[in-house]
Structures are given as C-alpha cells and as structure tokens.
mmCIF file with all atom_site columns, C-alpha atoms in Angstrom:
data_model
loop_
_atom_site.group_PDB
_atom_site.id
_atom_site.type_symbol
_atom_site.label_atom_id
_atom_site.label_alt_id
_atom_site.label_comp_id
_atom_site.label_asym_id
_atom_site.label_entity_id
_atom_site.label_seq_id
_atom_site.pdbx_PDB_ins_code
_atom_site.Cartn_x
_atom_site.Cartn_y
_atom_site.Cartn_z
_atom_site.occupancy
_atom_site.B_iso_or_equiv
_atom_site.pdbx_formal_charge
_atom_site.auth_seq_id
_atom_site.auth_comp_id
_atom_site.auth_asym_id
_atom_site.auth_atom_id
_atom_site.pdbx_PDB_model_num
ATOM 1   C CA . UNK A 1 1   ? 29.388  7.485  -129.105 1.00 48.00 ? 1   UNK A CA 1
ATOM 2   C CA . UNK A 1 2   ? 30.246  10.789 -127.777 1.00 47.00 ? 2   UNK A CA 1
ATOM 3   C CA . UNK A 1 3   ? 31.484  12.115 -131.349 1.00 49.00 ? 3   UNK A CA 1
ATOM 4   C CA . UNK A 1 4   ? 28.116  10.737 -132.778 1.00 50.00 ? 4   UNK A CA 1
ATOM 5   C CA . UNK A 1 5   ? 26.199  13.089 -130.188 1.00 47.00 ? 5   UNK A CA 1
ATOM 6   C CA . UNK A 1 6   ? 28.257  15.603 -130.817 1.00 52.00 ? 6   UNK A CA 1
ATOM 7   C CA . UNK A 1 7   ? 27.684  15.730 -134.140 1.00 55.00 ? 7   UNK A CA 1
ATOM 8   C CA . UNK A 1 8   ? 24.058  15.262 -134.163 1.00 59.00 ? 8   UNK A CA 1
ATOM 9   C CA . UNK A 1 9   ? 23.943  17.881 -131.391 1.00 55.00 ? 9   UNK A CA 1
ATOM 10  C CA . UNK A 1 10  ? 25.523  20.239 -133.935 1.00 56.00 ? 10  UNK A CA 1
ATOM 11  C CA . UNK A 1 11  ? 22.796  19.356 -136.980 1.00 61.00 ? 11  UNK A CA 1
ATOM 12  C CA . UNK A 1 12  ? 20.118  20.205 -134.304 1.00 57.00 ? 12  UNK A CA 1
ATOM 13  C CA . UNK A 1 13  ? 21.762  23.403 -133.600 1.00 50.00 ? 13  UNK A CA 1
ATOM 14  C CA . UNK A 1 14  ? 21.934  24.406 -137.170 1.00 51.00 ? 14  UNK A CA 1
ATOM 15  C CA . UNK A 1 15  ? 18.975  23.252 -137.993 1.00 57.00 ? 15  UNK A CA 1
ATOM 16  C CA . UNK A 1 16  ? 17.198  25.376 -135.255 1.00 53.00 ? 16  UNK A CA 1
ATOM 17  C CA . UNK A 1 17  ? 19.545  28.793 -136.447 1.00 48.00 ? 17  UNK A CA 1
ATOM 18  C CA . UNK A 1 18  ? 18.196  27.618 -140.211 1.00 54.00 ? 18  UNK A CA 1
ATOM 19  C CA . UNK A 1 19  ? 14.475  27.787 -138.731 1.00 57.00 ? 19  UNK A CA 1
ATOM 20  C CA . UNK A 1 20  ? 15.431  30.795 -136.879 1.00 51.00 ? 20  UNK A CA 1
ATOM 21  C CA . UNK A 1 21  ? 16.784  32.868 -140.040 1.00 57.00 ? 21  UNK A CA 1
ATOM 22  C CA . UNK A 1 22  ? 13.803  31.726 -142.397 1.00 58.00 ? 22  UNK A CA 1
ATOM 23  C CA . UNK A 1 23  ? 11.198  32.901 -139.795 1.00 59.00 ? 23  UNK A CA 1
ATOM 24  C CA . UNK A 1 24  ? 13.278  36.444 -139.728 1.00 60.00 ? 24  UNK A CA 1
ATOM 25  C CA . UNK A 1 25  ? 13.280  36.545 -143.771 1.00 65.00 ? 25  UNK A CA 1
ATOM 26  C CA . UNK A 1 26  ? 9.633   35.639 -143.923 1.00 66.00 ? 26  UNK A CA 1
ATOM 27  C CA . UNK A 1 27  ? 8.890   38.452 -141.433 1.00 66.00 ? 27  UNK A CA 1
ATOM 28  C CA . UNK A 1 28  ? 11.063  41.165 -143.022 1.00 71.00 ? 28  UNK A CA 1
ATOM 29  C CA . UNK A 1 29  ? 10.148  40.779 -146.223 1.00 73.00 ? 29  UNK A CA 1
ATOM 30  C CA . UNK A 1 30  ? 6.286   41.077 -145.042 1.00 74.00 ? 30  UNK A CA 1
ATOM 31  C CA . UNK A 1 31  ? 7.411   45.322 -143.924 1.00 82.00 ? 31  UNK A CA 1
ATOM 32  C CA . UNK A 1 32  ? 7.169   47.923 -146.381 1.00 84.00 ? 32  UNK A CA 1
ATOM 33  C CA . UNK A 1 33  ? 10.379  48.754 -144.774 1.00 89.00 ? 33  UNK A CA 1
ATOM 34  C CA . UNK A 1 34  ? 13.504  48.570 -146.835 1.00 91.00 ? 34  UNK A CA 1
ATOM 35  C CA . UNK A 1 35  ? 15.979  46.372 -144.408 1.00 89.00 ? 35  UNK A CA 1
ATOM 36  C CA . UNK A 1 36  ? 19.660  45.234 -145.500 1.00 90.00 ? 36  UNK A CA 1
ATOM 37  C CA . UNK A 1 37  ? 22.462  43.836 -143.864 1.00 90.00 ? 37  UNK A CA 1
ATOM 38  C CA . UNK A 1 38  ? 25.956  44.101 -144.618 1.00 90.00 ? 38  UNK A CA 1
ATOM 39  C CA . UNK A 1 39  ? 29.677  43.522 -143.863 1.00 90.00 ? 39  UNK A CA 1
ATOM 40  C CA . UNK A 1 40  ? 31.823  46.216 -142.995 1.00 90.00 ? 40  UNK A CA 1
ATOM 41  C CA . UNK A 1 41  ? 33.183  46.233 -146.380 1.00 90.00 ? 41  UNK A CA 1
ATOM 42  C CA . UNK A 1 42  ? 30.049  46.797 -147.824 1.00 89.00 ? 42  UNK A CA 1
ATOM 43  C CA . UNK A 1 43  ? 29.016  43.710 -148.830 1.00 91.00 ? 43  UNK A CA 1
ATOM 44  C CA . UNK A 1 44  ? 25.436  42.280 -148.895 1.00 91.00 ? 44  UNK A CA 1
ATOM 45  C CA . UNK A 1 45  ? 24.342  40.310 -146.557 1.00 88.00 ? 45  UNK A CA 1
ATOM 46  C CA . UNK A 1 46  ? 20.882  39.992 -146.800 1.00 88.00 ? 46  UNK A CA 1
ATOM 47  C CA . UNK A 1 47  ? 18.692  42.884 -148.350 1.00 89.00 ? 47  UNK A CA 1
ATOM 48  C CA . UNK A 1 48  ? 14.403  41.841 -147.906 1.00 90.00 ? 48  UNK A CA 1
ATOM 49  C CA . UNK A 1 49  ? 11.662  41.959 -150.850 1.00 90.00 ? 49  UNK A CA 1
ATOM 50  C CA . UNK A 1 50  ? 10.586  45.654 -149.831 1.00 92.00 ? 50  UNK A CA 1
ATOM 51  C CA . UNK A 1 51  ? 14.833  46.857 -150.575 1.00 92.00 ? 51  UNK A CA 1
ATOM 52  C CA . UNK A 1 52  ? 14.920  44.850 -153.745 1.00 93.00 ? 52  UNK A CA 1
ATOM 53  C CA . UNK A 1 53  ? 11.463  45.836 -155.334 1.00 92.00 ? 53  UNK A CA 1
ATOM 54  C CA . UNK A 1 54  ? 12.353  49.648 -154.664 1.00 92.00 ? 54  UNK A CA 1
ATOM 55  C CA . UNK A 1 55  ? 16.009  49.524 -156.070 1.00 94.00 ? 55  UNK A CA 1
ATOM 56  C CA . UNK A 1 56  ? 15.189  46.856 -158.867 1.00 93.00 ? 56  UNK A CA 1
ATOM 57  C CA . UNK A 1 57  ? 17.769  44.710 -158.406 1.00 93.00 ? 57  UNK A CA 1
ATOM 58  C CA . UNK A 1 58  ? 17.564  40.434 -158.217 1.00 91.00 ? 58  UNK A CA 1
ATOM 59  C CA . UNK A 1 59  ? 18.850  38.319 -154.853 1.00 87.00 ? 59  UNK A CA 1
ATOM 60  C CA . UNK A 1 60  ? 21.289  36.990 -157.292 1.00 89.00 ? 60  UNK A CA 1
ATOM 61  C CA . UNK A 1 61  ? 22.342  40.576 -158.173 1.00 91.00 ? 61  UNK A CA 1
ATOM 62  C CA . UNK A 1 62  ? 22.655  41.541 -154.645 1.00 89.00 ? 62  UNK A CA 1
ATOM 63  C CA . UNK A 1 63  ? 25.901  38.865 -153.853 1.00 86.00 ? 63  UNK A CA 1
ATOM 64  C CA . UNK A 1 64  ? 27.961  41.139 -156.565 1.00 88.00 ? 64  UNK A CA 1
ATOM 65  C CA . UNK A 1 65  ? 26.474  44.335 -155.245 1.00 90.00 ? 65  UNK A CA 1
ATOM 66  C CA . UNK A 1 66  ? 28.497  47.023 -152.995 1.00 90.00 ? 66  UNK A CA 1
ATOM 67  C CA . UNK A 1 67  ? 27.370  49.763 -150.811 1.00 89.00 ? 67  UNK A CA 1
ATOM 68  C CA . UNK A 1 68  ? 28.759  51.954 -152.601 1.00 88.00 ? 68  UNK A CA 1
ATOM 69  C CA . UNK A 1 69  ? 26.888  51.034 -155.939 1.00 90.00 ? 69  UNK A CA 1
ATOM 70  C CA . UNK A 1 70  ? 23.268  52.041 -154.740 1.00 90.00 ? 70  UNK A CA 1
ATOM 71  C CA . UNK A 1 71  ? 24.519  55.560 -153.037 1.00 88.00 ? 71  UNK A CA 1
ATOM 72  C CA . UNK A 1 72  ? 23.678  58.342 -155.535 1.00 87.00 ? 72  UNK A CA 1
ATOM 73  C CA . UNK A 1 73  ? 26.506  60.143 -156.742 1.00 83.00 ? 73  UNK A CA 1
ATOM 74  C CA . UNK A 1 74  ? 25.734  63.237 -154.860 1.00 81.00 ? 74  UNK A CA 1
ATOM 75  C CA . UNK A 1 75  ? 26.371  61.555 -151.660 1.00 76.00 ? 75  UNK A CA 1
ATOM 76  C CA . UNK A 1 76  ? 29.747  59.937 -151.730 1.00 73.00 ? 76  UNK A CA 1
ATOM 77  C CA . UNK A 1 77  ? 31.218  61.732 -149.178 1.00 72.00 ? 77  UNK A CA 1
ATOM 78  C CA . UNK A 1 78  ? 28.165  60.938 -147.058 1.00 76.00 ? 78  UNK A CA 1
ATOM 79  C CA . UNK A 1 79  ? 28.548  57.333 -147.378 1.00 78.00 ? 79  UNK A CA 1
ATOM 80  C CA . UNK A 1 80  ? 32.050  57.680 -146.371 1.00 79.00 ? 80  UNK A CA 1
ATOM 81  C CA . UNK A 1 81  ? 31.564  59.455 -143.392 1.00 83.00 ? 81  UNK A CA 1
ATOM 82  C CA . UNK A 1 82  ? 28.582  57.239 -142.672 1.00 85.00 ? 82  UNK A CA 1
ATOM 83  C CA . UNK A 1 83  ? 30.924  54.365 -142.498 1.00 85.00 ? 83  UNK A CA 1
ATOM 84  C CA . UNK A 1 84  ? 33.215  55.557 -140.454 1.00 86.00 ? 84  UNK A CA 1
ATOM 85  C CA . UNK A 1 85  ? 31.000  56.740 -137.943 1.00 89.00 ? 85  UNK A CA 1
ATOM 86  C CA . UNK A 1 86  ? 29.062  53.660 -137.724 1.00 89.00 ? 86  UNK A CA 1
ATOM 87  C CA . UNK A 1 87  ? 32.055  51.399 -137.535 1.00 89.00 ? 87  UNK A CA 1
ATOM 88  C CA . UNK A 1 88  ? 33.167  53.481 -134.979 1.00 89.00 ? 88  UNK A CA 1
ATOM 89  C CA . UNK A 1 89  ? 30.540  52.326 -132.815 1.00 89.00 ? 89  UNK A CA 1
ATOM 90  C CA . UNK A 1 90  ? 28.213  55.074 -133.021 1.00 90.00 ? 90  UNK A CA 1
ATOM 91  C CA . UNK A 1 91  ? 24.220  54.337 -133.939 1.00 89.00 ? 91  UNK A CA 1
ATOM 92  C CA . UNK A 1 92  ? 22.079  56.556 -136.344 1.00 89.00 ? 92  UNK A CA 1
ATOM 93  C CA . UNK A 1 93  ? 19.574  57.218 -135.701 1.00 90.00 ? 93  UNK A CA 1
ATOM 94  C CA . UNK A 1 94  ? 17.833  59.349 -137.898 1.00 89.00 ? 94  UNK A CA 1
ATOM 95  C CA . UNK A 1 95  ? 19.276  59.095 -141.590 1.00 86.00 ? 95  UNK A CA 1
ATOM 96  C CA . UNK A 1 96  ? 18.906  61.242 -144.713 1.00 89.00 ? 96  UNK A CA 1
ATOM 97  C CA . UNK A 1 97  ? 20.312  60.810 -147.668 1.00 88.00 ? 97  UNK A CA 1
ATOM 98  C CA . UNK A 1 98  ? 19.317  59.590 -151.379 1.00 90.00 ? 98  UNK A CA 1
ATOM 99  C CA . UNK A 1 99  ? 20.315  55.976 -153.420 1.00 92.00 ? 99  UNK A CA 1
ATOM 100 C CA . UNK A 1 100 ? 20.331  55.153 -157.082 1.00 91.00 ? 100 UNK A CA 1
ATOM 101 C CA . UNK A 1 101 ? 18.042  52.648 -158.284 1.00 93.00 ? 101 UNK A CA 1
ATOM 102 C CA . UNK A 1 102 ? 19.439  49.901 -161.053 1.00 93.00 ? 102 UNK A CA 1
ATOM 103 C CA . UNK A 1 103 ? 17.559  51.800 -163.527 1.00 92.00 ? 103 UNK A CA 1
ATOM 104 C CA . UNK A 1 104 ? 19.382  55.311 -162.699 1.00 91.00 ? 104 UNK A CA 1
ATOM 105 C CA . UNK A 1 105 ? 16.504  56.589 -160.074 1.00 92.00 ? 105 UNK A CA 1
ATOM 106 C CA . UNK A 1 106 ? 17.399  58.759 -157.877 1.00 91.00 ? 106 UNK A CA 1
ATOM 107 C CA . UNK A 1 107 ? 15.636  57.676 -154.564 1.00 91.00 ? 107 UNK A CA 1
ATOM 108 C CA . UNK A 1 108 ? 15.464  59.557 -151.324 1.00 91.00 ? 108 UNK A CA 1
ATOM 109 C CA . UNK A 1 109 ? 15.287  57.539 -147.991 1.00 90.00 ? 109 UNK A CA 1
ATOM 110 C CA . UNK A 1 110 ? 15.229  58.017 -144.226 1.00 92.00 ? 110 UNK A CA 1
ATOM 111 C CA . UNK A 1 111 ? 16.234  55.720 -141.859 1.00 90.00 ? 111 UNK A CA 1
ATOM 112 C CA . UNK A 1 112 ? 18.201  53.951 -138.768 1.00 92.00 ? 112 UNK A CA 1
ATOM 113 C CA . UNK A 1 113 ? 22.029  52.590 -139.119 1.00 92.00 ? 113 UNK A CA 1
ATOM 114 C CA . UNK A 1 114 ? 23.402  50.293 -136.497 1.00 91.00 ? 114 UNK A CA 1
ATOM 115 C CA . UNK A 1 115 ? 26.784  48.162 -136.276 1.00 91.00 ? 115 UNK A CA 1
ATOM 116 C CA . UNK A 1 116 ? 27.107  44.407 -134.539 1.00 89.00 ? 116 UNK A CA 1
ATOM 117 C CA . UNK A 1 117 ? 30.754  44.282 -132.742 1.00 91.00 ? 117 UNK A CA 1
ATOM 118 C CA . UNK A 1 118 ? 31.886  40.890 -131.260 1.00 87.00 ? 118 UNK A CA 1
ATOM 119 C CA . UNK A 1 119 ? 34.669  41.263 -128.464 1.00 87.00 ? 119 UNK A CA 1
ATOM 120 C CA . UNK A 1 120 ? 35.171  44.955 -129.841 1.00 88.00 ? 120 UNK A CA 1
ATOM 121 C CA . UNK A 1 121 ? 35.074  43.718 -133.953 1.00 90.00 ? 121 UNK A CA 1
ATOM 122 C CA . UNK A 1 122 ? 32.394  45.262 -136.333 1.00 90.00 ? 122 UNK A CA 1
ATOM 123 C CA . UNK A 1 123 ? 30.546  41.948 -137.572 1.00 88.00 ? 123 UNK A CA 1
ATOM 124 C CA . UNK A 1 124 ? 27.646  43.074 -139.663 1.00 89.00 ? 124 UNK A CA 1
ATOM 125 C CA . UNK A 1 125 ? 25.874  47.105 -140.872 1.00 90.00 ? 125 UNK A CA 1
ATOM 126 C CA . UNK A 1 126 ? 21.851  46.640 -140.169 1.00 90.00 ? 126 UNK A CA 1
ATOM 127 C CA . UNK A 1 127 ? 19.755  49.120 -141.929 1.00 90.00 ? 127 UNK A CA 1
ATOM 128 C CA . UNK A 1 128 ? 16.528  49.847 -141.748 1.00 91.00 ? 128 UNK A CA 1
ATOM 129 C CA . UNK A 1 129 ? 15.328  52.811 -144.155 1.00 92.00 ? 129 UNK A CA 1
ATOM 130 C CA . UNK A 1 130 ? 11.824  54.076 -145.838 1.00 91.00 ? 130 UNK A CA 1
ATOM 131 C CA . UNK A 1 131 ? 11.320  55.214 -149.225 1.00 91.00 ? 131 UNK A CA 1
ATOM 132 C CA . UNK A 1 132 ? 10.491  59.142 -149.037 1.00 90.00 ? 132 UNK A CA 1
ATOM 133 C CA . UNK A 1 133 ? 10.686  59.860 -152.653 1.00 87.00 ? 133 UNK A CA 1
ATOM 134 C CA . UNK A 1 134 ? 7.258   60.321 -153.529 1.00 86.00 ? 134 UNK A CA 1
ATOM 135 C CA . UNK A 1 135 ? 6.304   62.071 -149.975 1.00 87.00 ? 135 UNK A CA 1
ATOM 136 C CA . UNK A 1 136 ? 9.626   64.583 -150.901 1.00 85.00 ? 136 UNK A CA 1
ATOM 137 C CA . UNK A 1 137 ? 8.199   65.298 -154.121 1.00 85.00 ? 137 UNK A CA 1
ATOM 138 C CA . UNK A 1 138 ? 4.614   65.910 -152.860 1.00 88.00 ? 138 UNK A CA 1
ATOM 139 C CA . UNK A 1 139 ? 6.098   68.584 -150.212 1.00 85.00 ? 139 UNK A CA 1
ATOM 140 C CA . UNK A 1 140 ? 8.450   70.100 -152.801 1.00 85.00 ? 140 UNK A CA 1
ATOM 141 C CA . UNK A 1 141 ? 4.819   70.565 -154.925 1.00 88.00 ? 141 UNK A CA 1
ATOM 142 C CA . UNK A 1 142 ? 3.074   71.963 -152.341 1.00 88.00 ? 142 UNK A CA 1
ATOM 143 C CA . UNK A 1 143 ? 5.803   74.437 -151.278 1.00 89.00 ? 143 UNK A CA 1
ATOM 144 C CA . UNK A 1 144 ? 6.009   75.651 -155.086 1.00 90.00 ? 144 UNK A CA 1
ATOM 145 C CA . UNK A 1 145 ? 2.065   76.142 -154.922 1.00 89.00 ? 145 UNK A CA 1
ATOM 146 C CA . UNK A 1 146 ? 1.702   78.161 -151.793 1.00 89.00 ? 146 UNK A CA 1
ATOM 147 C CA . UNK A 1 147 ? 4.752   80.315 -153.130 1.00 90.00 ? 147 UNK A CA 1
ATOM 148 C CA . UNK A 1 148 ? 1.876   81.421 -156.478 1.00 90.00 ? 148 UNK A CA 1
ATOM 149 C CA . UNK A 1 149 ? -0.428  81.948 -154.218 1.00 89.00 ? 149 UNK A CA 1
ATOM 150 C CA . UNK A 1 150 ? 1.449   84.215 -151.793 1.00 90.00 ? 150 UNK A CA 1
ATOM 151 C CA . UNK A 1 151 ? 2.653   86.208 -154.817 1.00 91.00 ? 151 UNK A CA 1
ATOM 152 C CA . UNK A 1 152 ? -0.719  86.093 -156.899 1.00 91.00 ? 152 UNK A CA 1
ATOM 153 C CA . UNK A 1 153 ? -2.142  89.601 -157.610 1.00 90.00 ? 153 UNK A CA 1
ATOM 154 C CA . UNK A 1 154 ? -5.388  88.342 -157.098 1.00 91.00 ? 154 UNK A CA 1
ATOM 155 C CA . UNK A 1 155 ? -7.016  88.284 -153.540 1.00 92.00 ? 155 UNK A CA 1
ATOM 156 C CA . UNK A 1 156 ? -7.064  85.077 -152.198 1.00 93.00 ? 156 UNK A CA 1
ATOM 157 C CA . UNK A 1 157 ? -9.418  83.542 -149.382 1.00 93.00 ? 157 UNK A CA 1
ATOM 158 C CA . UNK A 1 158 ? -9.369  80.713 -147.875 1.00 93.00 ? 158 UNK A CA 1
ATOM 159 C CA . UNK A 1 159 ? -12.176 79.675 -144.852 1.00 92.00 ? 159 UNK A CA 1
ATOM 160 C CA . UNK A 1 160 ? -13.408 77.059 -142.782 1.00 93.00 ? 160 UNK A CA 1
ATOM 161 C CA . UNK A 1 161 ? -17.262 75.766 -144.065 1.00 90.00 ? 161 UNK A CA 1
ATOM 162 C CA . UNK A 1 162 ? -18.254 74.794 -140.500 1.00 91.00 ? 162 UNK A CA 1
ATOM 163 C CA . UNK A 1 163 ? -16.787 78.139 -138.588 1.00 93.00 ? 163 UNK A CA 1
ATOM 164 C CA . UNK A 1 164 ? -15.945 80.357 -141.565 1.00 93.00 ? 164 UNK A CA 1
ATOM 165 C CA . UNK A 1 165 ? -12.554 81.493 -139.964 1.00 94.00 ? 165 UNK A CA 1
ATOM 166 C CA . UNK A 1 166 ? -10.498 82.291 -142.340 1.00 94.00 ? 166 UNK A CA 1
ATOM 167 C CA . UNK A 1 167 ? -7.707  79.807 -142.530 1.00 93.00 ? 167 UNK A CA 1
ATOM 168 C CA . UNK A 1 168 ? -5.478  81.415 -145.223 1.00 93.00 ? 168 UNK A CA 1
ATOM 169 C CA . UNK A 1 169 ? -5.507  84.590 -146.672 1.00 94.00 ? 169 UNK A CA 1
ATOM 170 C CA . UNK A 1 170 ? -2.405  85.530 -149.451 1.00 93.00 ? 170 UNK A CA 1
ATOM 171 C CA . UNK A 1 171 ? -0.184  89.226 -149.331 1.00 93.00 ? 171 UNK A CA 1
ATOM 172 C CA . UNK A 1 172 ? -2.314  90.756 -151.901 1.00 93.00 ? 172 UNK A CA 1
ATOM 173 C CA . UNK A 1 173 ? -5.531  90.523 -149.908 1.00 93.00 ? 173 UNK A CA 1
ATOM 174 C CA . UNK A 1 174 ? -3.828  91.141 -146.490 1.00 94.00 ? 174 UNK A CA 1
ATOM 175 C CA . UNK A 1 175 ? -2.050  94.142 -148.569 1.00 93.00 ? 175 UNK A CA 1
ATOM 176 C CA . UNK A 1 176 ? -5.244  95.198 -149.307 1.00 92.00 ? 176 UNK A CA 1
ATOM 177 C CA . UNK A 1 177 ? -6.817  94.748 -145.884 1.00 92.00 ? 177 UNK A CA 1
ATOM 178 C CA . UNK A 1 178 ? -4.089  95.792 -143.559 1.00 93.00 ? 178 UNK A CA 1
ATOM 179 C CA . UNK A 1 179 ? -4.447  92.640 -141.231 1.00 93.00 ? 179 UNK A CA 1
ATOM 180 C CA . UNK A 1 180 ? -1.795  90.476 -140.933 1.00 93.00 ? 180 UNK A CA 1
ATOM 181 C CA . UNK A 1 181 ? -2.319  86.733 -141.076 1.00 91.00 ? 181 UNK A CA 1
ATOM 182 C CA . UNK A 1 182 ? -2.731  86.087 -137.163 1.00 92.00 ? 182 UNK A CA 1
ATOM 183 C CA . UNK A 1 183 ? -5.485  88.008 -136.846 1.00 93.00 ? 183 UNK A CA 1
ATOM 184 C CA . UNK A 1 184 ? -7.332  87.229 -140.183 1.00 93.00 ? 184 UNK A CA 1
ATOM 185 C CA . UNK A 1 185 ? -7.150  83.822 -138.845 1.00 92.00 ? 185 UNK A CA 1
ATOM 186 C CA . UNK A 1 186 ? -9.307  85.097 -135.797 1.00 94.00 ? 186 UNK A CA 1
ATOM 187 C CA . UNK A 1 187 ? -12.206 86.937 -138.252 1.00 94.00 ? 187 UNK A CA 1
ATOM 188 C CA . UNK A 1 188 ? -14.686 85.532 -140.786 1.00 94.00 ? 188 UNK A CA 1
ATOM 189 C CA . UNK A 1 189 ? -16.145 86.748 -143.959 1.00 92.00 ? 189 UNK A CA 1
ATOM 190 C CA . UNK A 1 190 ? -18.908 88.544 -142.227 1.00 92.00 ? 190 UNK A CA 1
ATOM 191 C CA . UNK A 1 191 ? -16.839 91.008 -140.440 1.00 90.00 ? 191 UNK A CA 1
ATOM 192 C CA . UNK A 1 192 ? -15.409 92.120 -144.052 1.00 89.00 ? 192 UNK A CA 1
ATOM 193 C CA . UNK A 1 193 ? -18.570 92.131 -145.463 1.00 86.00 ? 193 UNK A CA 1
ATOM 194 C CA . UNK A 1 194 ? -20.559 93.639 -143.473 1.00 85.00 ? 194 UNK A CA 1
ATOM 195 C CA . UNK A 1 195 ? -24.096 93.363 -145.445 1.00 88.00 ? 195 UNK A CA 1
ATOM 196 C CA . UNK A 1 196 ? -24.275 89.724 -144.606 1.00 90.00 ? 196 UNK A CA 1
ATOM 197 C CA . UNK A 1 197 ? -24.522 88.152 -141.538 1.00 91.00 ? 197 UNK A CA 1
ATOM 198 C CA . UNK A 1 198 ? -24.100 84.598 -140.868 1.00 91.00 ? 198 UNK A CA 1
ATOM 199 C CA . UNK A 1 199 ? -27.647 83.041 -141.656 1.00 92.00 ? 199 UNK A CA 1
ATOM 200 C CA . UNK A 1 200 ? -27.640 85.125 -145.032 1.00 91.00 ? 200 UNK A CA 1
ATOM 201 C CA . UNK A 1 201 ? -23.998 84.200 -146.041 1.00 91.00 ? 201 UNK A CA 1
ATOM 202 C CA . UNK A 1 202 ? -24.415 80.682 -144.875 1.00 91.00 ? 202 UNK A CA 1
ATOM 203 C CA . UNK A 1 203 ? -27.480 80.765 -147.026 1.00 92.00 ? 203 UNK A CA 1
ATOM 204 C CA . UNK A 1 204 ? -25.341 81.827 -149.996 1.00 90.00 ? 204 UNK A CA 1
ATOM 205 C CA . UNK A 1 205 ? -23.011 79.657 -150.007 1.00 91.00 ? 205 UNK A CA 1
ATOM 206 C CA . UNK A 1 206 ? -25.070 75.992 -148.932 1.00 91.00 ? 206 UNK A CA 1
ATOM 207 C CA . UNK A 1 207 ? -25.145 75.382 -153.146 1.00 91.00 ? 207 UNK A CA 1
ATOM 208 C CA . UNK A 1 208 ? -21.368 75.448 -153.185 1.00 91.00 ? 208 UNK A CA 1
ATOM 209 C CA . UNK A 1 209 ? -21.564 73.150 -149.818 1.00 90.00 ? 209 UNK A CA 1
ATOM 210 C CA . UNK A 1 210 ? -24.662 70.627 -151.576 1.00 90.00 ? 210 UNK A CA 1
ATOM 211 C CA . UNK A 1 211 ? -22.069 70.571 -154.893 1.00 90.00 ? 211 UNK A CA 1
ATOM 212 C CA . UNK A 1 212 ? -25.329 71.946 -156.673 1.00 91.00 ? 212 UNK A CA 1
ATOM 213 C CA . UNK A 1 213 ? -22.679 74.754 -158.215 1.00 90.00 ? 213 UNK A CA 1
ATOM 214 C CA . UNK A 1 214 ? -18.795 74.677 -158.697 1.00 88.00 ? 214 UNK A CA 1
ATOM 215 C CA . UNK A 1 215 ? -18.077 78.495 -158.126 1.00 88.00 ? 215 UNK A CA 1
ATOM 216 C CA . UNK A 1 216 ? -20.435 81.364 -156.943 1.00 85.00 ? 216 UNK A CA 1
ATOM 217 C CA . UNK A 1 217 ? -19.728 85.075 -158.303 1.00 84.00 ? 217 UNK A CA 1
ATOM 218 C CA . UNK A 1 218 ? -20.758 88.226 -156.521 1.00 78.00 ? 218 UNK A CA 1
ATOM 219 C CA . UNK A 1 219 ? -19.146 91.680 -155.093 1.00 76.00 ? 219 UNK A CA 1
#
C-alpha cells in the first residue's frame, strides 16, 4: 500500500511540474522577448517562439544547437568571457553584443544573463535578450544624416511651428551668424529678420502649416 501511494504521489508531482512548465512556455513564447535557457556547456535547454523566429532556426534544430553556434564571429572572445563570468556566479545585467542568424544575419541584441547554482553547482544559463538590430541601424542612419547637415554649405534652419524657436541650426548658418547653438536655440526667426514680426511671419508661413504648399521661397 505504501509503495502504491508513493508512487501515485510521485505521478501527481510530475504531473503538477508538467502543468507548471507548459503554463511557463505558453507565457514566454507570448513576449516579444527572446528568452533561452541553457546548460553550462552551452546546450539548449529551452529557447521560446520570439528566439526561434528571430534566429530562424526549428525546436528540433535547437537540441543539436550550441552557444557558441549563434554568437557572431566577431564576438568569440566575448562569449568566452561571458561564460566565465556568469558561471562564476556573477549576474549581467545589461548585455551587448551581436548573434548570427541560421541564414548568416548578423543580429545585434541587448539583454540580462543569469546562472541557477544548486548547493554551489551551476545548473542552468537564463537569458533574456531584445532584438536591437533594426533600432541600431535607425540610429547609425540618423547619426550619418545630421553629420550632412552639420557639414552642408547651405544654411540650414530648423524651428518650432507653435513657438518658432529655433531648434537646430547647422555650422554654416551659425558660421554665418556668429551665434553658437545655445543661444540660437533661445531666438526665433523674427529677431534675424527683422522686417517681420510674428503676426506677419506667422501669416507667411500658415500655407506651409494648412499643407496648401510644400516649400515657400523668399529673401
């Protein structure tokens, strides 16, 4: 009798963990987050739907798949010293640092790294990371269009439509000027042009405001 409960004592308990771990999946795979688990060898544990859409790769991929197959090339030595940090008990928690996707990507993440000991052991690597690729290249875009602006020839002005303080104002106009950027920043167009003032220059510009004209031209 007593090995009978004992056993059926132990399908209840694994039963309940099974529960447990399909309510975690279910949840983890709803996150745009890219989550995987592994073994302090490197070897998958569980990866969710967010970390296999972004690197391309199949759950039955994943049980022949290494750490060290998804970190870009670049960043070998990072992954090493990741490792070792990790296992030795420390917790990341800010992460940069780029994969490879199946396909030959290159994909740039951020994220969190902790380690799972058991009576001093390393059991299991969580990681929780977000794909910054796209966000990386928009800054990188940005950064590479403010640099022709800054060196454009041209004067360039940029100012607010509600208090028309100028909000950006490139090196050939402040050149020209002799203000520096601070205290542009504190002026408007009206105090450079000194014909206007604000009801006439307001008035000037409402078609550009009312989209009734793309550009106005005057001296």
């Amino acid at each position: 009798v007593s090995t009978a409960k004992n056993i059926t004592e132990q399908r209840l308990i694994e039963e309940s963990l099974r529960r447990s771990e399909e309510r975690y999946r279910e949840l983890f795979d709803t996150t745009s987050e890219l989550i995987q688990v592994i073994t302090p060898e490197g070897r998958f544990l569980f990866v969710n739907r967010a970390w296999r859409e972004s690197l391309g790769y199949s759950e039955e991929e994943i049980e022949n798949l290494l750490f060290e197959n998804i970190f870009h090339p670049d960043n070998a030595l990072h992954r090493n010293t990741l490792l070792h940090r990790v296992l030795a008990g420390e917790e990341i928690n800010h992460l940069e640092t780029s994969f490879v996707t199946k396909d030959g990507r290159k994909l740039l993440i951020e994220g969190s790294v902790k380690c799972r000991f058991e009576e001093g052991i390393p059991k299991n690597i969580t990681c929780f990371f977000h794909d910054v690729t796209e966000r990386r290249h928009m800054e990188t875009e940005r950064l590479h269009l403010m640099t022709i602006l800054e060196e454009s020839l041209n004067e360039i002005y940029v100012f607010d439509s509600a208090t028309l303080r100028f909000q950006y104002v490139n090196q050939a106009a402040r050149r020209n000027l002799g203000y520096s950027l601070e205290k542009l920043t504190t002026l408007t167009p009206i105090e450079l042009k000194t014909e206007y003032n604000e009801q006439s220059f307001r008035a000037m510009v409402q078609p550009l405001l009312d989209h009734n004209k793309q550009q106005l031209v005057f001296e």
